Short mmCIF file of C-alpha atoms in Angstrom, two decimals:
data_model
loop_
_atom_site.label_atom_id
_atom_site.label_comp_id
_atom_site.label_asym_id
_atom_site.label_seq_id
_atom_site.Cartn_x
_atom_site.Cartn_y
_atom_site.Cartn_z
CA MET P 12 111.64 227.97 -11.47
CA VAL P 13 111.70 227.09 -7.78
CA ASP P 14 112.78 229.92 -5.50
CA LYS P 15 115.39 228.45 -3.14
CA SER P 16 115.79 231.52 -1.03
CA GLN P 17 114.99 231.04 2.59
CA THR P 18 113.80 233.28 5.40
CA PRO P 19 116.83 234.01 7.81
CA LYS P 20 116.78 231.65 10.81
CA ILE P 21 118.15 234.22 13.21
CA VAL P 22 117.23 237.93 13.06
CA VAL P 23 118.07 240.96 15.34
CA ARG P 24 115.37 243.66 15.19
CA VAL P 25 113.57 246.31 17.20
CA ALA P 26 111.16 244.79 19.67
CA GLU P 27 107.47 245.15 18.84
CA LYS P 28 104.43 245.03 21.09
CA GLY P 29 103.60 241.48 19.83
CA ASP P 30 106.81 240.30 21.39
CA VAL P 31 105.97 241.37 24.99
CA ASP P 32 104.69 238.02 26.14
CA LYS P 33 107.66 236.29 24.65
CA ILE P 34 110.04 238.74 26.29
CA ILE P 35 108.36 238.16 29.63
CA ALA P 36 108.69 234.47 29.13
CA LEU P 37 112.33 234.64 28.37
CA SER P 38 112.99 236.84 31.46
CA SER P 39 111.29 234.21 33.57
CA LYS P 40 113.62 231.59 32.19
CA VAL P 41 116.81 233.74 32.59
CA PHE P 42 115.95 235.06 36.13
CA ARG P 43 114.70 231.88 37.80
CA ASN P 44 115.09 233.31 41.31
CA GLU P 45 113.69 236.66 40.71
CA ALA P 46 110.35 238.12 39.59
CA PRO P 47 110.18 238.46 35.74
CA TYR P 48 109.62 241.76 33.89
CA THR P 49 105.98 242.66 33.91
CA ARG P 50 104.04 243.60 30.86
CA GLY P 51 103.84 247.13 32.04
CA MET P 52 107.58 247.33 32.33
CA ILE P 53 108.23 246.17 28.78
CA LEU P 54 105.52 248.42 27.31
CA GLY P 55 107.04 251.30 29.35
CA GLN P 56 110.47 250.63 27.83
CA MET P 57 109.03 250.54 24.31
CA SER P 58 107.05 253.68 24.96
CA ALA P 59 109.97 255.64 26.31
CA PHE P 60 112.48 254.60 23.62
CA ALA P 61 111.06 252.33 21.02
CA GLU P 62 114.09 252.11 18.78
CA GLY P 63 116.30 251.22 21.75
CA GLN P 64 114.73 247.84 22.54
CA PHE P 65 116.07 244.85 20.63
CA VAL P 66 115.10 241.18 20.25
CA VAL P 67 116.92 238.22 18.78
CA VAL P 68 114.59 235.77 17.05
CA TYR P 69 115.70 232.30 16.25
CA ASP P 70 113.16 230.07 14.36
CA GLY P 71 110.40 232.21 15.39
CA GLU P 72 111.34 232.21 19.00
CA VAL P 73 112.57 235.14 21.03
CA VAL P 74 115.90 234.05 22.45
CA GLY P 75 117.47 237.35 23.39
CA TYR P 76 116.32 240.76 24.54
CA ALA P 77 118.18 244.05 25.25
CA ALA P 78 116.60 247.15 26.85
CA THR P 79 118.23 250.52 26.57
CA MET P 80 117.54 254.16 27.09
CA MET P 81 119.49 257.44 26.68
CA LEU P 82 120.88 259.31 29.67
CA PRO P 83 122.83 262.49 30.31
CA GLU P 84 126.56 261.87 31.03
CA ARG P 85 126.27 262.91 34.76
CA LYS P 86 123.47 260.17 35.35
CA ALA P 87 125.07 257.54 33.28
CA LEU P 88 128.71 257.73 34.66
CA ASP P 89 128.24 258.87 38.24
CA GLN P 90 127.30 256.43 41.10
CA HIS P 91 123.84 255.15 40.78
CA THR P 92 121.69 252.06 41.48
CA TRP P 93 119.72 250.09 38.85
CA ASN P 94 116.45 250.97 40.47
CA GLU P 95 117.11 254.74 40.39
CA VAL P 96 118.58 254.91 36.80
CA THR P 97 115.93 252.71 35.20
CA GLY P 98 112.94 254.16 37.04
CA GLY P 99 112.14 250.83 38.60
CA GLY P 100 112.62 248.94 35.22
CA TYR P 101 110.22 251.26 33.14
CA ALA P 102 112.90 253.38 31.43
CA ALA P 103 111.21 256.30 33.04
CA MET P 104 114.44 258.22 33.16
CA HIS P 105 115.03 258.11 29.45
CA ASP P 106 116.22 261.57 28.27
CA ARG P 107 116.17 262.02 24.34
CA ARG P 108 118.81 264.74 24.86
CA GLY P 109 121.30 262.43 26.71
CA GLU P 110 124.68 261.91 25.35
CA TRP P 111 125.03 258.17 26.39
CA LEU P 112 123.09 255.00 25.58
CA TYR P 113 122.54 253.19 28.80
CA GLY P 114 122.05 249.45 28.85
CA MET P 115 119.19 248.55 31.25
CA GLU P 116 119.18 244.76 30.53
CA VAL P 117 120.29 241.95 28.32
CA CYS P 118 118.52 238.51 28.50
CA VAL P 119 119.94 235.59 26.55
CA ASP P 120 118.21 232.14 26.39
CA PRO P 121 120.55 229.87 28.39
CA ASP P 122 119.73 227.00 25.96
CA LYS P 123 120.92 229.07 22.97
CA ARG P 124 124.25 230.32 24.21
CA ARG P 125 126.31 229.17 21.22
CA LEU P 126 124.43 231.43 18.85
CA ARG P 127 126.51 234.44 20.17
CA ILE P 128 123.13 236.21 20.94
CA GLY P 129 124.77 238.45 23.53
CA LYS P 130 127.36 239.71 20.95
CA ARG P 131 124.50 240.36 18.46
CA LEU P 132 122.58 242.46 20.97
CA TYR P 133 125.82 244.45 21.90
CA ASP P 134 126.51 245.05 18.24
CA ALA P 135 122.99 246.44 17.80
CA ARG P 136 123.53 248.79 20.69
CA ARG P 137 126.85 249.96 19.06
CA ARG P 138 125.13 250.70 15.78
CA LEU P 139 122.41 252.61 17.59
CA ALA P 140 124.90 254.61 19.48
CA THR P 141 126.87 255.44 16.39
CA ASP P 142 123.71 256.22 14.30
CA LYS P 143 122.60 258.60 17.04
CA HIS P 144 125.96 260.24 17.31
CA LEU P 145 126.18 259.36 21.03
CA LYS P 146 129.31 259.44 23.16
CA GLY P 147 129.08 255.74 23.87
CA ILE P 148 127.39 253.06 25.80
CA ALA P 149 127.33 252.65 29.68
CA PHE P 150 125.81 250.03 31.90
CA GLY P 151 126.05 248.36 35.23
CA GLY P 152 127.55 244.97 34.63
CA ARG P 153 127.43 241.83 36.78
CA MET P 154 130.46 240.08 38.46
CA PRO P 155 128.86 236.90 39.61
CA GLY P 156 132.24 235.14 40.26
CA TYR P 157 132.87 237.63 43.14
CA LYS P 158 130.89 235.65 45.85
CA ARG P 159 132.70 232.40 45.48
CA ASN P 160 136.10 234.17 45.24
CA ALA P 161 135.53 236.76 47.94
CA ARG P 162 137.74 235.19 50.63
CA LYS P 163 140.74 235.42 48.28
CA PHE P 164 140.42 239.16 47.95
CA ALA P 165 140.55 242.05 50.53
CA SER P 166 137.83 243.97 48.67
CA PRO P 167 135.46 243.81 45.62
CA GLU P 168 137.84 246.45 44.00
CA ASP P 169 140.69 243.95 44.37
CA TYR P 170 138.61 241.26 42.79
CA LEU P 171 137.75 243.54 39.87
CA GLU P 172 141.54 244.43 39.39
CA ALA P 173 142.27 240.84 39.20
CA VAL P 174 139.58 240.20 36.47
CA LYS P 175 141.13 243.23 34.58
CA ARG P 176 144.54 241.65 34.82
CA ASN P 177 143.08 238.36 33.57
CA ASP P 178 144.32 236.67 36.82
CA VAL P 179 140.67 235.54 37.46
CA LYS P 180 137.92 234.90 34.90
CA ASP P 181 134.56 236.17 35.82
CA PRO P 182 131.60 234.67 33.76
CA VAL P 183 130.12 238.10 32.91
CA ALA P 184 132.84 240.84 33.61
CA THR P 185 135.45 238.90 31.57
CA PHE P 186 132.96 238.77 28.62
CA HIS P 187 132.42 242.41 28.82
CA LEU P 188 136.06 243.10 28.83
CA ASN P 189 136.61 240.81 25.85
CA ALA P 190 133.80 242.61 24.03
CA GLY P 191 135.69 245.93 24.21
CA PHE P 192 134.09 247.49 27.31
CA GLU P 193 136.13 249.45 29.82
CA PRO P 194 135.60 249.09 33.49
CA VAL P 195 135.30 252.53 35.03
CA ARG P 196 134.35 251.96 38.70
CA LEU P 197 132.27 249.81 41.06
CA LEU P 198 128.66 250.78 41.59
CA LYS P 199 127.81 250.21 45.30
CA ASN P 200 124.36 248.64 45.99
CA TYR P 201 123.64 248.69 42.33
CA TYR P 202 121.47 245.58 42.39
CA PRO P 203 121.09 244.29 46.08
CA ALA P 204 119.22 241.13 44.70
CA ASP P 205 122.29 239.99 42.92
CA ALA P 206 123.92 238.05 45.69
CA ASP P 207 126.59 236.51 43.59
CA SER P 208 127.95 239.98 42.71
CA GLY P 209 127.63 241.08 46.24
CA GLY P 210 125.17 243.62 45.24
CA TYR P 211 127.81 245.44 43.20
CA GLY P 212 127.76 246.48 39.59
CA VAL P 213 130.68 247.24 37.42
CA LEU P 214 130.26 250.52 35.39
CA MET P 215 131.20 249.37 31.93
CA VAL P 216 131.76 251.92 29.17
CA TRP P 217 132.25 251.67 25.42
CA ARG P 218 133.28 254.97 23.80
CA ASN P 219 131.98 255.67 20.29
CA PRO P 220 135.10 256.00 18.08
CA TYR P 221 132.97 258.02 15.58
CA TYR P 222 131.74 260.61 18.08
CA ASP P 223 133.00 264.11 17.16
CA PRO P 224 132.39 266.62 19.91
CA GLU P 225 132.76 269.49 17.27
CA ARG P 226 130.00 268.13 15.16
CA GLU P 227 127.12 270.02 16.71
CA ASN P 228 129.10 273.24 16.29
CA GLN P 229 129.69 272.85 12.57
CA PRO P 230 128.33 275.89 10.48
CA VAL P 231 125.76 275.24 7.70
CA ASN P 232 128.35 275.62 4.89
CA ARG P 233 129.51 272.10 5.48
CA GLY P 234 127.16 269.40 4.24
CA ASN P 235 128.72 266.41 5.90
CA PRO P 236 130.50 267.46 9.15
CA ASP P 237 132.59 264.22 9.03
CA ILE P 238 134.14 265.01 5.60
CA VAL P 239 136.80 267.72 5.19
CA ARG P 240 137.85 268.32 1.58
CA VAL P 241 141.40 269.56 1.29
CA VAL P 242 143.05 271.04 -1.93
CA THR P 243 146.90 271.28 -1.87
CA VAL P 244 148.52 273.57 -4.51
CA GLN P 245 151.85 272.60 -5.98
CA MET P 246 152.72 276.05 -7.20
CA GLU P 247 155.41 276.93 -9.75
CA ALA P 248 157.69 279.79 -8.86
CA ARG P 249 157.15 282.39 -11.62
CA THR P 250 158.98 285.68 -12.38
CA ILE P 251 156.56 288.49 -12.13
CA SER P 252 156.77 292.24 -13.16
CA ARG P 253 154.33 293.53 -10.61
CA PRO P 254 152.84 292.15 -7.23
CA GLN P 255 149.27 291.92 -8.68
CA GLN P 256 150.42 289.06 -10.77
CA PHE P 257 151.27 287.05 -7.71
CA TYR P 258 147.94 287.81 -6.14
CA ASP P 259 146.15 286.87 -9.42
CA ALA P 260 147.99 283.51 -9.34
CA VAL P 261 147.03 282.88 -5.73
CA GLU P 262 143.42 283.89 -6.30
CA TYR P 263 143.15 281.50 -9.43
CA PHE P 264 143.98 278.58 -7.17
CA VAL P 265 141.83 279.71 -4.36
CA GLU P 266 138.97 280.07 -6.80
CA VAL P 267 139.63 276.52 -8.22
CA ALA P 268 139.65 275.00 -4.69
CA SER P 269 136.46 276.80 -3.79
CA GLU P 270 134.55 275.69 -6.92
CA TYR P 271 135.70 272.13 -6.10
CA GLY P 272 133.94 272.50 -2.59
CA GLY P 273 137.20 272.64 -0.64
CA ASP P 274 137.29 273.36 3.00
CA PHE P 275 141.15 274.23 2.92
CA VAL P 276 143.47 275.27 0.30
CA VAL P 277 147.03 274.87 1.01
CA PHE P 278 150.06 276.90 -0.44
CA PRO P 279 153.77 276.21 -0.20
CA GLU P 280 156.41 277.51 2.16
CA LEU P 281 158.06 280.85 1.22
CA PHE P 282 155.66 281.19 -1.83
CA THR P 283 155.77 285.02 -1.25
CA LEU P 284 159.46 285.10 -2.33
CA MET P 285 157.86 285.51 -5.77
CA LEU P 286 157.08 289.06 -4.90
CA LEU P 287 160.81 289.65 -4.89
CA SER P 288 161.21 288.74 -8.48
CA CYS P 289 159.61 292.00 -9.66
CA GLU P 290 162.36 294.11 -8.05
CA PRO P 291 164.60 295.96 -10.47
CA GLU P 292 167.65 294.06 -9.15
CA GLU P 293 168.42 291.03 -7.07
CA LEU P 294 168.28 291.91 -3.43
CA LYS P 295 170.66 290.72 -0.71
CA PRO P 296 169.41 289.02 2.32
CA GLU P 297 168.82 292.00 4.60
CA ALA P 298 167.20 294.10 1.92
CA ALA P 299 165.08 291.22 0.77
CA ILE P 300 163.67 290.66 4.29
CA GLN P 301 162.96 294.36 4.61
CA ARG P 302 161.08 294.30 1.22
CA LEU P 303 159.06 291.25 2.20
CA THR P 304 158.12 292.87 5.55
CA GLU P 305 156.75 295.79 3.64
CA HIS P 306 154.55 293.37 1.63
CA THR P 307 153.08 291.89 4.80
CA PRO P 308 150.08 294.11 5.41
CA GLU P 309 148.90 293.80 1.89
CA PHE P 310 149.48 289.92 1.78
CA VAL P 311 147.44 289.58 4.88
CA GLU P 312 144.66 291.88 3.66
CA ARG P 313 144.38 290.24 0.15
CA LEU P 314 144.30 286.68 1.42
CA THR P 315 141.88 287.47 4.21
CA GLU P 316 139.56 288.89 1.67
CA MET P 317 139.95 285.87 -0.55
CA ALA P 318 139.12 283.59 2.21
CA ILE P 319 135.86 285.41 3.07
CA ARG P 320 134.76 285.98 -0.57
CA ARG P 321 135.41 282.41 -1.63
CA ASN P 322 134.25 280.82 1.48
CA ILE P 323 137.40 278.69 2.09
CA ASN P 324 140.05 278.30 4.67
CA ILE P 325 143.43 279.24 3.28
CA ILE P 326 146.68 277.81 4.70
CA GLY P 327 148.91 280.63 3.33
CA GLY P 328 152.17 278.82 3.04
CA SER P 329 154.78 280.88 4.83
CA HIS P 330 156.09 284.32 4.53
CA ALA P 331 159.55 285.43 5.79
CA THR P 332 159.17 288.77 7.55
CA LYS P 333 160.40 290.85 10.44
CA THR P 334 157.97 290.56 13.27
CA GLU P 335 156.89 293.05 15.91
CA ASP P 336 159.54 292.01 18.33
CA GLY P 337 162.20 292.73 15.73
CA ASP P 338 163.25 289.10 15.00
CA ILE P 339 163.20 287.65 11.43
CA GLN P 340 160.69 284.76 11.39
CA ASN P 341 159.39 282.32 8.82
CA VAL P 342 155.62 282.71 9.60
CA GLY P 343 152.87 280.40 8.50
CA TYR P 344 149.47 281.97 8.07
CA ALA P 345 145.83 280.54 8.34
CA PHE P 346 143.22 282.77 6.79
CA LEU P 347 139.89 281.34 7.87
CA ARG P 348 136.66 281.84 5.98
CA ASP P 349 135.19 283.61 8.99
CA GLY P 350 137.73 286.36 8.46
CA SER P 351 140.04 285.53 11.32
CA VAL P 352 143.74 285.30 10.71
CA HIS P 353 146.18 283.01 12.73
CA THR P 354 149.94 282.87 12.53
CA ARG P 355 152.38 280.21 13.49
CA GLU P 356 156.12 280.77 13.39
CA LYS P 357 158.56 278.06 12.14
CA ILE P 358 159.97 276.40 15.20
CA HIS P 359 163.02 274.91 13.61
CA PRO P 360 164.59 277.13 10.84
CA THR P 361 167.10 275.17 8.71
CA PRO P 362 170.70 275.92 9.02
CA ASN P 363 170.46 277.71 5.67
CA GLU P 364 167.55 279.86 6.81
CA GLN P 365 169.61 280.75 10.03
CA THR P 366 172.82 281.52 8.27
CA TYR P 367 171.48 283.39 5.02
CA TRP P 368 168.35 284.95 6.13
CA GLN P 369 169.09 285.24 9.88
CA ILE P 370 165.70 283.54 10.63
CA LYS P 371 165.14 282.56 14.25
CA GLY P 372 163.01 279.81 15.59
CA GLY P 373 159.68 280.98 16.84
CA GLU P 374 156.81 280.08 19.26
CA PRO P 375 154.14 279.26 20.36
CA LEU P 376 153.14 275.92 19.03
CA ASP P 377 149.33 275.44 19.32
CA VAL P 378 146.44 274.30 17.24
CA ILE P 379 144.24 276.58 15.35
CA GLU P 380 140.47 276.25 15.89
CA THR P 381 138.46 276.03 12.61
CA ASP P 382 135.02 275.19 11.54
CA CYS P 383 136.48 271.76 10.72
CA GLY P 384 137.87 271.24 14.18
CA PRO P 385 141.44 272.02 15.35
CA VAL P 386 144.30 271.86 12.87
CA GLY P 387 148.01 272.25 13.11
CA ILE P 388 150.74 273.78 11.03
CA MET P 389 154.26 272.40 10.80
CA ILE P 390 156.44 274.40 8.45
CA CYS P 391 158.77 272.13 6.35
CA TYR P 392 161.73 271.25 8.64
CA ASP P 393 159.34 271.11 11.69
CA SER P 394 157.78 268.00 10.31
CA GLU P 395 161.19 266.37 10.84
CA PHE P 396 160.70 266.62 14.68
CA PRO P 397 158.21 264.11 16.01
CA GLU P 398 157.54 266.17 19.12
CA ILE P 399 155.89 268.87 16.98
CA GLY P 400 153.25 266.62 15.57
CA ARG P 401 152.61 264.90 18.84
CA ARG P 402 151.89 268.07 20.78
CA LEU P 403 149.50 269.30 18.03
CA ALA P 404 147.79 265.83 18.04
CA ASP P 405 147.49 265.91 21.79
CA GLN P 406 145.83 269.27 21.52
CA GLY P 407 143.25 267.79 19.26
CA ALA P 408 144.48 268.24 15.73
CA ARG P 409 143.42 265.62 13.32
CA ILE P 410 144.76 267.46 10.17
CA LEU P 411 148.38 268.74 10.07
CA PHE P 412 149.41 271.10 7.17
CA VAL P 413 152.88 271.17 6.06
CA PRO P 414 153.92 273.82 3.62
CA PHE P 415 157.50 273.06 2.46
CA ASN P 416 160.23 274.31 0.21
CA THR P 417 162.99 271.91 -0.83
CA ASP P 418 165.56 272.19 -3.56
CA THR P 419 166.67 268.61 -4.12
CA ARG P 420 164.93 265.26 -4.05
CA HIS P 421 167.04 264.36 -0.91
CA GLY P 422 165.52 267.32 0.91
CA TYR P 423 161.95 266.65 -0.33
CA LEU P 424 162.18 263.03 0.75
CA ARG P 425 163.23 263.87 4.28
CA VAL P 426 160.05 265.94 4.48
CA ARG P 427 157.77 263.28 2.82
CA TYR P 428 159.02 260.39 4.94
CA CYS P 429 158.68 262.43 8.20
CA CYS P 430 155.17 263.46 7.20
CA GLN P 431 154.08 259.97 6.71
CA ALA P 432 155.64 258.93 9.93
CA ARG P 433 153.77 261.82 11.62
CA ALA P 434 150.53 260.49 10.14
CA VAL P 435 151.11 256.94 11.42
CA GLU P 436 152.41 257.74 14.92
CA ASN P 437 149.69 260.44 15.58
CA GLN P 438 146.93 258.66 13.62
CA CYS P 439 146.10 261.94 11.71
CA TYR P 440 146.08 263.25 8.23
CA VAL P 441 149.07 265.30 7.01
CA VAL P 442 148.74 267.49 3.83
CA THR P 443 151.80 268.89 2.22
CA SER P 444 152.23 271.71 -0.32
CA GLY P 445 155.59 272.44 -2.02
CA MET P 446 157.11 274.75 -4.62
CA THR P 447 158.50 273.81 -8.03
CA GLY P 448 160.32 275.65 -10.79
CA ASN P 449 163.05 278.29 -10.16
CA LEU P 450 163.52 282.03 -9.72
CA GLY P 451 166.77 283.14 -11.35
CA ASN P 452 166.51 286.71 -9.97
CA VAL P 453 165.72 285.91 -6.38
CA ASP P 454 168.77 284.98 -4.31
CA ASN P 455 168.67 281.68 -2.54
CA LEU P 456 165.66 280.28 -4.37
CA ASP P 457 167.59 278.82 -7.43
CA ILE P 458 165.76 275.50 -7.97
CA GLU P 459 162.77 273.66 -6.31
CA TYR P 460 161.76 270.04 -6.04
CA ALA P 461 158.27 269.03 -4.96
CA GLN P 462 155.73 266.30 -5.01
CA SER P 463 152.99 267.43 -2.81
CA GLY P 464 150.81 264.87 -1.12
CA ILE P 465 147.91 264.05 1.30
CA PHE P 466 148.95 261.34 3.66
CA THR P 467 146.84 258.99 6.02
CA PRO P 468 147.45 256.51 8.75
CA CYS P 469 148.27 253.05 7.60
CA ASP P 470 145.32 250.86 8.51
CA PHE P 471 142.45 248.96 6.84
CA PRO P 472 139.97 251.96 6.27
CA PHE P 473 142.64 254.16 4.60
CA ALA P 474 144.43 254.07 1.22
CA ARG P 475 146.65 251.05 0.78
CA ASP P 476 149.92 252.98 0.80
CA GLY P 477 148.80 255.61 3.35
CA ILE P 478 148.58 258.21 0.41
CA ALA P 479 145.13 259.76 -0.12
CA ALA P 480 146.45 261.76 -3.05
CA GLU P 481 149.69 263.05 -4.53
CA ALA P 482 150.81 265.45 -7.18
CA SER P 483 153.05 264.54 -10.11
CA GLU P 484 156.77 265.48 -9.53
CA ASN P 485 157.68 269.17 -10.33
CA VAL P 486 154.46 269.99 -12.12
CA GLU P 487 152.30 272.91 -11.14
CA MET P 488 148.88 271.35 -10.22
CA VAL P 489 146.28 270.97 -7.51
CA THR P 490 145.57 267.78 -5.64
CA VAL P 491 142.20 267.03 -3.90
CA ALA P 492 141.07 264.58 -1.29
CA ASP P 493 138.17 264.04 1.04
CA LEU P 494 139.26 263.28 4.54
CA ASN P 495 136.92 261.40 6.81
CA LEU P 496 137.30 262.40 10.43
CA ALA P 497 134.94 259.72 11.71
CA THR P 498 137.22 257.02 10.01
CA LEU P 499 140.17 258.68 11.94
CA SER P 500 138.26 258.56 15.19
CA TRP P 501 137.54 254.94 14.56
CA ALA P 502 141.27 254.19 13.88
CA ARG P 503 142.21 255.86 17.25
CA TYR P 504 139.92 253.59 19.20
CA GLU P 505 139.39 250.43 17.17
CA GLY P 506 142.41 250.26 14.70
CA SER P 507 144.91 247.47 14.34
CA VAL P 508 147.29 249.69 16.33
CA LYS P 509 146.56 252.61 18.69
CA ASN P 510 149.62 254.67 18.73
CA LEU P 511 148.27 257.46 20.72
CA ARG P 512 146.42 255.36 23.39
CA ASP P 513 149.35 252.88 23.62
CA ARG P 514 152.01 255.25 24.71
CA ARG P 515 153.91 254.26 27.84
CA LEU P 516 153.39 257.45 29.66
CA ASP P 517 154.50 255.59 32.82
CA LEU P 518 158.03 255.56 31.11
CA TYR P 519 158.23 258.73 29.02
CA ARG P 520 156.56 262.02 28.15
CA ILE P 521 157.51 265.24 26.46
CA ALA P 522 157.77 268.24 28.85
CA TRP P 523 157.38 271.65 27.13
CA SER P 524 158.72 274.80 28.75
CA ASP P 525 155.19 276.34 28.81
CA GLY P 526 153.99 273.26 30.90
CA GLY P 527 152.30 271.45 27.98
#
């Protein structure tokens, strides 16, 4: 049988020493009025950073070459010249600890322009920057249209602004803009021999959408720092005869979540009201709050111990209690596996909470730093106010936890639809946890309706309906999903829409009383 497979005609690969003469010949063809690269320069580049030098081979001929190195942010993004930053073309300034991939050179055979060789080389650079978990790519780009248009503009800065507005098309700068690079500033005397560009360079930057600044600080108990496994508990309200039964039920779910490798386990709003079901008689609001307040120290101690022992972060629903300032608050808790405890008060108590329990709206509203990055807590009704999620997202939260407690399907759907809206508009994940069942002997907790879920933005890399996972309606169960933070970062920079980046801050903004 005849093998009809063929060797690919065009290949992008890492440059090898056997390519050196071909690269020199290519540079002679591209830079007709300048001295070509020398053999020593090419070998120096390969020696400094072998994996960063790429060639495009077409029918056995080298038709493209890209030279790169790694630089610290200060050197890559500050004012510099080509000669300084490249060490005279030898890549002598390469720093393996640098955060940025720096593009020294791109050569494309002028007779092979239609093969998209330049795009192939830039794509290879992007893959390298992503694989090495760098902040991005930087380089000094040319703007060869400047010389012939110089009389029309008061300064090179004005010319660059016109190119950015697409009023003028520059053969190189416009290509870089269309390729997704961001012009940061002009580099003065970047390459004096480039008369067409007036000696200027344009500092072009591509920011790696997968870069996570928290990655290097992740503890060893997380195998893949990009993946966060969340377990949301849809818990049934149960009548108990003693508090230990409540803690046994909570620990059961914490243990299950831990055995499934969860990073977070989430409980519903006001799930501690079950502690009132073991009282000899139904308590009125004032007495009920007092009794719940008496339970607070043990509640905090027990769940802190569970988080440490089971090595999992617990979003401890919420707990109605009288706080140190004497106000009655609906308080959300985060018990982290390092033993720290964080509280967040519900900002918007519902009309029922205000009139029946005398609960007041709290503060502050800030993210909680965890070993999986910053997270936010919005308690039930808070999710229905877009300002809350936006502030938490602006502070860096990529996962928002929403413990809720609703009595009817109408109430539940208000929370659900708003949580999905928060996921879309903030390009983040939203995890909800609700109560089901009923407690006939606890006043104001007569019936519960819930369908807990884990929601995502709506874009190609995510679940079709923006739902990573969801529970069955009104059934006690756990729901598990792995949330990819790298995919979220991609969506914020490269997605079909970029809600966070596309805000018209020239027209509107949210001003918080604390200056945020």
